[in-house]
Amino acid sequence: MEKDSGTAAAVAVIMLLAVIMLAAGVWAAVVLPAEAEEAREAEIAQAKTALEDTVFLLDALSNVSFAAETTVFTALPAGTIQTETLGILKTGNGYTVPLTSLTCSGFGGTELGISAGGVWRKDGGDAAWNLFPKTSYETGHLAFSLPVFTRNVAYGSSEMIPLGFQYLSTGRCEETGEYLFLTVASSESWVLDLWETVFAEAVFSAEGRLHAEISRNSESVQAVFTADAGMLTVSVEEKRYAVFAGGKS
Amino acid sequence: MKEEGVSEVLGFVLILMTCVIFLSLFTAAVLPNMIKESEMQDTQSTFLQFSQMKSDMDTLCLADAAGVRRYAVFTESKTARLSLSYGKPVGVLREAVLTYESENILTEKLRLVLSKDGIAKNGRLVLPSSCRFAVNPADTAEQMKTGTDFRVEYTYLGPVTDHGAEWHLFSMRIL
């Protein structure tokens, strides 16, 4: 009887400890990672909104007559940003536009960026547009408008990142013909994935009046455009901006 | 028999002490860091919301989108104060000054001011201005709200020139 009482007490203590350890284990294994993931997604959502706002701000800036005298300022969430060149866009007559990106990282394995006037997101090796680059098609005229960042910036902060954009100039190329092609060359396959969808989206948004034959290899993706109207004009507008990070200009 | 009883009490006291030590360590070391981190995240989040509102107002001005009404939503985890006050006179209009204030437990209190100069955080200008915002006292009163959820409604009315400087007229309400 006395021996049983002692054993029961020991078992109770061990069981109590086991329950506490189990609860702590479940919390550490399930709740903590879920909370961390939720916080990371919230940060990504904030960065995505900030980047989309930046695209709209740049678009508005490039359309005003006094753009050259104006610098606009905005802020991005904590992390790192850098400007980089992801590849080039080449027209049929040889005009090339660098496909620059303002890339934000610091959200685990996820990166976000502004490129070609759209906002992309990359998780590991997979990338998708959160906001498509601006293309338009009207009566035989397909237009692309691509912001290009001309200044190299690399900046990191554990607080927010102040950014300034100064409009510099616009370059423009126009080509007319029955078959017009655009080529994007890049060493990164996810960039080619993104551009494959840009070309497909341009056709889709033209509601059947524009057609494209899209081909792809390991280094480039090419679209050969034709239009129901017969002759087609493709214009590529390159809007150049200088970027300043950290409040310096 | 007596010794067994003492051993049980001792075991219980030891477990209790372990729990108390664990809780004390958590309260002394981990909890302040968690509170500090949460306050820093709140500060960043509020600043970004403020900055996004400014960017959107800049976009409306640059796009000359007169008549367009927009909202900025601020959701806070603690009580804060948001006010709209008049700054510098701009003819019959007044400079719009939007101030956000919140107290923190472990980090410095947050004071954000959106004025003609840009956004200042605790008295230091961190995001310069692209456009200068003004309001008309006839349709936008000075206002203040205390709480955890704020909505700022702003309508762009058009550009105004005062002594050679360009301002942008807004109608604003804190809801």
Short mmCIF file of C-alpha atoms in Angstrom, two decimals:
data_model
loop_
_atom_site.label_atom_id
_atom_site.label_comp_id
_atom_site.label_asym_id
_atom_site.label_seq_id
_atom_site.Cartn_x
_atom_site.Cartn_y
_atom_site.Cartn_z
CA MET A 1 0.00 0.00 0.00
CA GLU A 2 2.79 2.39 0.99
CA LYS A 3 4.85 1.35 -2.00
CA ASP A 4 1.86 1.88 -4.36
CA SER A 5 1.30 5.39 -3.04
CA GLY A 6 4.92 6.34 -3.75
CA THR A 7 4.80 4.88 -7.26
CA ALA A 8 1.52 6.69 -8.03
CA ALA A 9 3.04 9.99 -6.94
CA ALA A 10 6.10 9.43 -9.12
CA VAL A 11 3.95 8.46 -12.11
CA ALA A 12 1.77 11.55 -11.60
CA VAL A 13 4.81 13.85 -11.54
CA ILE A 14 6.26 12.23 -14.65
CA MET A 15 2.91 12.44 -16.45
CA LEU A 16 2.56 16.10 -15.49
CA LEU A 17 6.03 16.81 -16.81
CA ALA A 18 5.26 14.84 -19.97
CA VAL A 19 2.06 16.86 -20.55
CA ILE A 20 3.96 20.15 -20.07
CA MET A 21 6.73 19.03 -22.43
CA LEU A 22 4.20 17.81 -24.98
CA ALA A 23 2.36 21.15 -24.90
CA ALA A 24 5.66 23.02 -25.28
CA GLY A 25 6.66 20.70 -28.13
CA VAL A 26 3.38 21.19 -29.99
CA TRP A 27 3.64 24.96 -29.52
CA ALA A 28 7.22 24.99 -30.83
CA ALA A 29 6.50 22.63 -33.73
CA VAL A 30 3.11 23.90 -34.92
CA VAL A 31 2.17 27.29 -33.52
CA LEU A 32 5.54 29.06 -33.78
CA PRO A 33 6.21 28.23 -37.47
CA ALA A 34 2.60 29.10 -38.37
CA GLU A 35 2.92 32.46 -36.62
CA ALA A 36 6.27 33.12 -38.31
CA GLU A 37 4.78 32.23 -41.71
CA GLU A 38 1.79 34.50 -41.09
CA ALA A 39 4.11 37.38 -40.14
CA ARG A 40 6.22 36.74 -43.27
CA GLU A 41 3.14 36.76 -45.53
CA ALA A 42 1.98 40.01 -43.90
CA GLU A 43 5.39 41.57 -44.65
CA ILE A 44 5.22 40.33 -48.25
CA ALA A 45 1.71 41.76 -48.65
CA GLN A 46 2.94 45.11 -47.33
CA ALA A 47 5.89 45.10 -49.73
CA LYS A 48 3.63 44.14 -52.64
CA THR A 49 1.26 47.03 -51.92
CA ALA A 50 4.18 49.45 -51.56
CA LEU A 51 5.67 48.29 -54.89
CA GLU A 52 2.32 48.57 -56.69
CA ASP A 53 1.87 52.10 -55.30
CA THR A 54 5.36 52.90 -56.58
CA VAL A 55 4.45 51.67 -60.09
CA PHE A 56 1.36 53.94 -60.14
CA LEU A 57 3.42 56.86 -58.82
CA LEU A 58 6.09 56.38 -61.53
CA ASP A 59 3.42 56.10 -64.20
CA ALA A 60 1.83 59.37 -63.03
CA LEU A 61 5.26 61.06 -62.87
CA SER A 62 6.25 60.07 -66.40
CA ASN A 63 3.10 61.63 -67.84
CA VAL A 64 3.46 65.16 -66.45
CA SER A 65 5.10 67.94 -68.43
CA PHE A 66 7.32 68.98 -65.49
CA ALA A 67 8.51 65.40 -64.80
CA ALA A 68 12.18 66.26 -65.28
CA GLU A 69 12.08 68.80 -62.43
CA THR A 70 10.25 66.48 -60.04
CA THR A 71 11.57 63.80 -57.72
CA VAL A 72 9.00 61.60 -56.04
CA PHE A 73 9.55 59.82 -52.75
CA THR A 74 8.07 56.69 -51.29
CA ALA A 75 9.02 54.00 -48.77
CA LEU A 76 9.43 50.24 -48.85
CA PRO A 77 9.34 47.85 -45.87
CA ALA A 78 12.45 46.73 -43.99
CA GLY A 79 14.76 44.39 -45.88
CA THR A 80 17.15 44.97 -48.75
CA ILE A 81 16.63 46.50 -52.16
CA GLN A 82 18.85 46.54 -55.19
CA THR A 83 18.61 47.45 -58.83
CA GLU A 84 19.66 44.68 -61.19
CA THR A 85 19.41 43.84 -64.88
CA LEU A 86 17.42 40.69 -65.49
CA GLY A 87 17.89 40.55 -69.25
CA ILE A 88 17.20 42.52 -72.43
CA LEU A 89 14.22 43.10 -74.68
CA LYS A 90 15.08 43.30 -78.37
CA THR A 91 12.83 44.47 -81.19
CA GLY A 92 12.96 43.16 -84.77
CA ASN A 93 14.91 46.20 -85.95
CA GLY A 94 17.59 45.75 -83.28
CA TYR A 95 16.50 48.26 -80.63
CA THR A 96 17.33 46.90 -77.17
CA VAL A 97 15.97 47.86 -73.77
CA PRO A 98 17.60 46.60 -70.57
CA LEU A 99 15.08 44.81 -68.37
CA THR A 100 16.02 46.33 -65.05
CA SER A 101 14.41 45.46 -61.78
CA LEU A 102 14.13 47.07 -58.38
CA THR A 103 14.30 43.92 -56.30
CA CYS A 104 13.30 43.60 -52.64
CA SER A 105 14.46 40.68 -50.54
CA GLY A 106 14.50 39.80 -46.87
CA PHE A 107 11.29 37.77 -46.69
CA GLY A 108 12.75 34.29 -46.33
CA GLY A 109 13.05 32.70 -49.77
CA THR A 110 10.70 35.19 -51.40
CA GLU A 111 11.75 38.11 -53.57
CA LEU A 112 9.57 40.86 -55.04
CA GLY A 113 10.40 43.47 -57.59
CA ILE A 114 9.33 46.09 -60.08
CA SER A 115 10.30 45.30 -63.64
CA ALA A 116 8.91 46.45 -67.00
CA GLY A 117 6.20 48.40 -65.12
CA GLY A 118 4.84 45.31 -63.36
CA VAL A 119 5.37 43.76 -59.94
CA TRP A 120 6.74 40.22 -59.80
CA ARG A 121 7.10 37.73 -56.98
CA LYS A 122 9.57 34.86 -56.88
CA ASP A 123 9.39 31.95 -54.43
CA GLY A 124 12.41 29.71 -54.90
CA GLY A 125 12.63 29.11 -58.66
CA ASP A 126 9.00 29.99 -59.47
CA ALA A 127 7.96 33.50 -60.40
CA ALA A 128 4.66 35.17 -61.25
CA TRP A 129 3.37 38.67 -61.89
CA ASN A 130 1.43 40.26 -59.04
CA LEU A 131 0.79 43.22 -61.33
CA PHE A 132 1.19 42.77 -65.09
CA PRO A 133 3.38 45.21 -67.03
CA LYS A 134 1.35 47.78 -68.92
CA THR A 135 0.66 46.82 -72.53
CA SER A 136 -2.05 48.16 -74.80
CA TYR A 137 -3.43 47.22 -78.18
CA GLU A 138 -5.57 49.50 -80.30
CA THR A 139 -6.34 49.31 -84.03
CA GLY A 140 -3.17 47.61 -85.19
CA HIS A 141 -0.87 49.24 -82.60
CA LEU A 142 0.70 47.22 -79.80
CA ALA A 143 2.45 49.36 -77.18
CA PHE A 144 4.85 48.44 -74.38
CA SER A 145 5.95 50.97 -71.76
CA LEU A 146 8.97 49.91 -69.71
CA PRO A 147 10.49 51.80 -66.77
CA VAL A 148 14.26 51.44 -66.70
CA PHE A 149 16.31 52.16 -63.57
CA THR A 150 19.61 53.69 -64.61
CA ARG A 151 21.35 54.01 -61.28
CA ASN A 152 22.80 51.11 -59.31
CA VAL A 153 21.38 50.95 -55.83
CA ALA A 154 21.90 48.44 -53.04
CA TYR A 155 20.50 49.29 -49.66
CA GLY A 156 19.38 47.42 -46.58
CA SER A 157 17.63 48.50 -43.42
CA SER A 158 15.94 46.91 -40.44
CA GLU A 159 13.47 49.81 -40.52
CA MET A 160 11.72 51.07 -43.65
CA ILE A 161 13.61 52.04 -46.82
CA PRO A 162 13.03 55.57 -48.15
CA LEU A 163 13.26 55.73 -51.94
CA GLY A 164 13.41 58.63 -54.38
CA PHE A 165 12.80 58.47 -58.14
CA GLN A 166 13.87 61.11 -60.60
CA TYR A 167 12.51 60.95 -64.14
CA LEU A 168 15.32 61.31 -66.69
CA SER A 169 14.13 60.71 -70.24
CA THR A 170 12.11 58.56 -72.60
CA GLY A 171 13.44 56.47 -75.47
CA ARG A 172 11.07 55.13 -78.09
CA CYS A 173 11.20 52.60 -80.88
CA GLU A 174 8.44 51.91 -83.39
CA GLU A 175 8.26 49.29 -86.08
CA THR A 176 5.56 48.48 -88.63
CA GLY A 177 5.06 45.28 -90.63
CA GLU A 178 2.93 42.19 -91.07
CA TYR A 179 5.05 39.98 -88.82
CA LEU A 180 6.83 41.70 -85.93
CA PHE A 181 8.87 40.00 -83.32
CA LEU A 182 10.07 40.81 -79.84
CA THR A 183 12.74 38.77 -78.08
CA VAL A 184 13.60 38.66 -74.41
CA ALA A 185 17.01 37.21 -73.58
CA SER A 186 17.97 36.28 -70.06
CA SER A 187 20.15 33.76 -68.28
CA GLU A 188 17.39 33.26 -65.70
CA SER A 189 14.64 30.85 -66.71
CA TRP A 190 12.12 32.47 -64.31
CA VAL A 191 12.56 35.77 -66.19
CA LEU A 192 11.75 33.97 -69.44
CA ASP A 193 8.69 32.42 -67.71
CA LEU A 194 7.52 35.91 -66.74
CA TRP A 195 7.94 37.27 -70.27
CA GLU A 196 6.19 34.31 -71.83
CA THR A 197 3.14 35.32 -69.78
CA VAL A 198 3.54 39.00 -70.72
CA PHE A 199 3.37 38.13 -74.43
CA ALA A 200 0.43 35.77 -73.85
CA GLU A 201 -1.38 38.40 -71.76
CA ALA A 202 -0.86 41.05 -74.49
CA VAL A 203 -2.63 38.73 -76.94
CA PHE A 204 -5.37 37.83 -74.44
CA SER A 205 -6.17 41.46 -73.59
CA ALA A 206 -6.45 42.31 -77.33
CA GLU A 207 -9.54 40.07 -77.40
CA GLY A 208 -8.71 38.02 -80.49
CA ARG A 209 -7.52 40.91 -82.70
CA LEU A 210 -3.84 40.16 -82.07
CA HIS A 211 -2.02 36.82 -82.43
CA ALA A 212 1.38 35.65 -81.35
CA GLU A 213 3.51 32.62 -81.96
CA ILE A 214 5.63 32.24 -78.86
CA SER A 215 8.78 30.11 -78.94
CA ARG A 216 11.22 29.46 -76.19
CA ASN A 217 14.72 28.07 -75.65
CA SER A 218 17.04 28.07 -72.64
CA GLU A 219 18.29 31.62 -73.27
CA SER A 220 15.39 33.50 -74.78
CA VAL A 221 11.68 33.73 -75.42
CA GLN A 222 10.41 35.18 -78.70
CA ALA A 223 6.96 36.28 -79.81
CA VAL A 224 6.05 36.82 -83.46
CA PHE A 225 3.02 39.09 -83.52
CA THR A 226 0.44 39.37 -86.29
CA ALA A 227 -2.80 41.35 -86.31
CA ASP A 228 -6.23 40.85 -87.85
CA ALA A 229 -5.90 44.36 -89.23
CA GLY A 230 -3.07 43.16 -91.51
CA MET A 231 -0.32 45.67 -90.84
CA LEU A 232 0.84 45.93 -87.25
CA THR A 233 2.84 48.57 -85.40
CA VAL A 234 4.77 47.66 -82.27
CA SER A 235 6.11 50.48 -80.12
CA VAL A 236 8.41 50.10 -77.14
CA GLU A 237 8.76 53.07 -74.83
CA GLU A 238 11.67 53.09 -72.38
CA LYS A 239 11.15 55.48 -69.45
CA ARG A 240 14.39 56.07 -67.58
CA TYR A 241 14.55 56.88 -63.87
CA ALA A 242 17.37 57.44 -61.42
CA VAL A 243 16.69 55.73 -58.09
CA PHE A 244 17.95 56.97 -54.74
CA ALA A 245 17.70 54.90 -51.58
CA GLY A 246 18.06 55.89 -47.95
CA GLY A 247 16.84 59.46 -48.44
CA LYS A 248 19.95 60.56 -50.34
CA SER A 249 19.76 62.28 -53.73
CA MET B 1 6.25 6.61 5.94
CA LYS B 2 7.15 10.06 7.25
CA GLU B 3 10.19 10.23 4.91
CA GLU B 4 8.05 9.33 1.89
CA GLY B 5 5.72 12.26 2.63
CA VAL B 6 8.65 14.67 2.82
CA SER B 7 9.95 13.38 -0.52
CA GLU B 8 6.59 14.09 -2.21
CA VAL B 9 6.44 17.61 -0.78
CA LEU B 10 10.05 18.19 -1.81
CA GLY B 11 9.29 16.94 -5.34
CA PHE B 12 6.30 19.25 -5.62
CA VAL B 13 8.27 22.23 -4.33
CA LEU B 14 11.07 21.48 -6.80
CA ILE B 15 8.67 21.31 -9.75
CA LEU B 16 6.99 24.52 -8.57
CA MET B 17 10.38 26.22 -8.30
CA THR B 18 11.32 25.06 -11.78
CA CYS B 19 8.06 26.50 -13.13
CA VAL B 20 8.57 29.78 -11.25
CA ILE B 21 12.17 30.09 -12.49
CA PHE B 22 11.07 29.33 -16.06
CA LEU B 23 8.27 31.94 -15.88
CA SER B 24 10.61 34.50 -14.30
CA LEU B 25 13.20 33.98 -17.03
CA PHE B 26 10.48 34.28 -19.69
CA THR B 27 9.15 37.50 -18.14
CA ALA B 28 12.59 39.00 -17.64
CA ALA B 29 14.30 38.02 -20.88
CA VAL B 30 11.91 36.85 -23.58
CA LEU B 31 8.79 38.95 -22.98
CA PRO B 32 10.51 42.39 -23.23
CA ASN B 33 12.10 41.34 -26.52
CA MET B 34 8.74 40.15 -27.84
CA ILE B 35 7.04 43.41 -26.81
CA LYS B 36 9.90 45.45 -28.28
CA GLU B 37 9.77 43.55 -31.56
CA SER B 38 5.99 43.91 -31.75
CA GLU B 39 6.24 47.67 -31.10
CA MET B 40 8.93 48.05 -33.76
CA GLN B 41 6.77 46.15 -36.27
CA ASP B 42 3.77 48.35 -35.40
CA THR B 43 5.91 51.46 -35.88
CA GLN B 44 7.12 50.25 -39.28
CA SER B 45 3.65 49.24 -40.35
CA THR B 46 2.16 52.62 -39.38
CA PHE B 47 4.97 54.45 -41.15
CA LEU B 48 4.37 52.43 -44.30
CA GLN B 49 0.63 53.12 -44.18
CA PHE B 50 1.42 56.84 -43.81
CA SER B 51 3.92 56.68 -46.65
CA GLN B 52 1.46 54.82 -48.91
CA MET B 53 -1.18 57.48 -48.26
CA LYS B 54 1.36 60.18 -49.20
CA SER B 55 2.37 58.27 -52.36
CA ASP B 56 -1.26 57.90 -53.34
CA MET B 57 -1.91 61.63 -52.76
CA ASP B 58 1.21 62.41 -54.86
CA THR B 59 -0.11 60.10 -57.60
CA LEU B 60 -3.47 61.93 -57.65
CA CYS B 61 -1.69 65.31 -57.88
CA LEU B 62 0.68 64.20 -60.67
CA ALA B 63 -2.14 62.51 -62.60
CA ASP B 64 -4.24 65.68 -62.15
CA ALA B 65 -7.10 63.43 -61.02
CA ALA B 66 -9.41 66.17 -59.72
CA GLY B 67 -12.60 64.83 -58.16
CA VAL B 68 -11.12 61.42 -57.30
CA ARG B 69 -11.82 60.26 -53.73
CA ARG B 70 -9.63 57.74 -51.94
CA TYR B 71 -9.31 56.19 -48.47
CA ALA B 72 -6.35 55.27 -46.33
CA VAL B 73 -6.98 52.74 -43.58
CA PHE B 74 -4.91 52.57 -40.40
CA THR B 75 -5.47 49.56 -38.13
CA GLU B 76 -3.50 49.70 -34.92
CA SER B 77 -2.91 47.18 -32.16
CA LYS B 78 -2.99 49.90 -29.51
CA THR B 79 -4.73 53.20 -28.93
CA ALA B 80 -3.36 56.05 -31.01
CA ARG B 81 -4.35 59.59 -31.96
CA LEU B 82 -4.72 60.95 -35.48
CA SER B 83 -5.36 64.64 -36.10
CA LEU B 84 -5.66 67.03 -39.01
CA SER B 85 -4.62 70.57 -38.23
CA TYR B 86 -3.96 73.75 -40.20
CA GLY B 87 -0.39 74.78 -40.91
CA LYS B 88 0.94 77.66 -42.97
CA PRO B 89 -1.64 79.94 -44.66
CA VAL B 90 -1.86 79.44 -48.44
CA GLY B 91 -3.99 82.45 -49.50
CA VAL B 92 -7.43 81.66 -48.10
CA LEU B 93 -6.42 78.01 -47.82
CA ARG B 94 -4.25 76.34 -45.19
CA GLU B 95 -1.45 73.80 -45.32
CA ALA B 96 -2.76 70.34 -44.32
CA VAL B 97 -0.86 68.82 -41.37
CA LEU B 98 -1.71 65.25 -40.49
CA THR B 99 -0.29 64.00 -37.17
CA TYR B 100 -0.28 60.47 -35.80
CA GLU B 101 0.78 59.79 -32.22
CA SER B 102 1.00 56.60 -30.19
CA GLU B 103 2.65 55.64 -26.90
CA ASN B 104 4.88 52.59 -26.64
CA ILE B 105 5.90 50.62 -23.55
CA LEU B 106 9.51 49.79 -24.35
CA THR B 107 10.40 51.73 -27.48
CA GLU B 108 10.24 55.48 -28.00
CA LYS B 109 6.80 56.93 -28.65
CA LEU B 110 5.87 57.39 -32.29
CA ARG B 111 4.97 60.76 -33.76
CA LEU B 112 4.50 61.00 -37.51
CA VAL B 113 3.74 64.30 -39.17
CA LEU B 114 2.77 64.69 -42.82
CA SER B 115 3.22 68.33 -43.82
CA LYS B 116 4.48 70.39 -46.78
CA ASP B 117 8.03 69.16 -46.06
CA GLY B 118 7.13 65.46 -46.23
CA ILE B 119 6.87 62.87 -43.47
CA ALA B 120 8.74 63.52 -40.24
CA LYS B 121 9.21 60.74 -37.70
CA ASN B 122 9.73 61.96 -34.14
CA GLY B 123 10.84 65.37 -35.41
CA ARG B 124 13.23 64.06 -38.09
CA LEU B 125 12.32 64.38 -41.76
CA VAL B 126 12.57 60.85 -43.20
CA LEU B 127 10.61 61.09 -46.44
CA PRO B 128 10.79 64.40 -48.33
CA SER B 129 7.77 65.89 -50.00
CA SER B 130 6.95 65.56 -53.70
CA CYS B 131 3.78 67.68 -53.59
CA ARG B 132 2.45 70.18 -51.04
CA PHE B 133 -1.04 69.53 -49.71
CA ALA B 134 -3.55 72.23 -48.69
CA VAL B 135 -7.13 72.20 -47.43
CA ASN B 136 -9.91 74.76 -47.55
CA PRO B 137 -11.12 75.62 -43.99
CA ALA B 138 -14.58 76.18 -45.50
CA ASP B 139 -14.99 72.46 -46.22
CA THR B 140 -12.31 70.75 -44.12
CA ALA B 141 -12.34 71.41 -40.39
CA GLU B 142 -9.48 70.69 -37.99
CA GLN B 143 -10.23 67.27 -36.54
CA MET B 144 -8.89 64.63 -34.20
CA LYS B 145 -9.73 61.01 -33.41
CA THR B 146 -8.44 58.65 -30.75
CA GLY B 147 -8.81 54.89 -31.16
CA THR B 148 -7.38 51.84 -32.88
CA ASP B 149 -8.99 52.06 -36.33
CA PHE B 150 -8.78 55.13 -38.52
CA ARG B 151 -9.90 55.87 -42.02
CA VAL B 152 -8.75 59.01 -43.78
CA GLU B 153 -10.94 60.03 -46.68
CA TYR B 154 -9.32 62.44 -49.13
CA THR B 155 -10.55 63.96 -52.36
CA TYR B 156 -8.23 65.76 -54.75
CA LEU B 157 -9.66 69.09 -55.87
CA GLY B 158 -6.88 70.49 -58.06
CA PRO B 159 -3.68 72.56 -58.09
CA VAL B 160 -3.42 76.02 -56.50
CA THR B 161 -0.62 78.56 -56.85
CA ASP B 162 0.40 80.80 -53.97
CA HIS B 163 3.31 83.25 -54.30
CA GLY B 164 4.76 81.21 -57.15
CA ALA B 165 4.62 77.92 -55.25
CA GLU B 166 2.36 75.10 -56.39
CA TRP B 167 0.07 73.51 -53.81
CA HIS B 168 -2.52 70.77 -54.24
CA LEU B 169 -5.95 71.24 -52.72
CA PHE B 170 -7.60 68.32 -50.94
CA SER B 171 -10.77 67.85 -48.96
CA MET B 172 -10.03 65.54 -46.00
CA ARG B 173 -11.94 63.74 -43.27
CA ILE B 174 -10.81 61.45 -40.48
CA LEU B 175 -13.41 58.72 -39.92
#
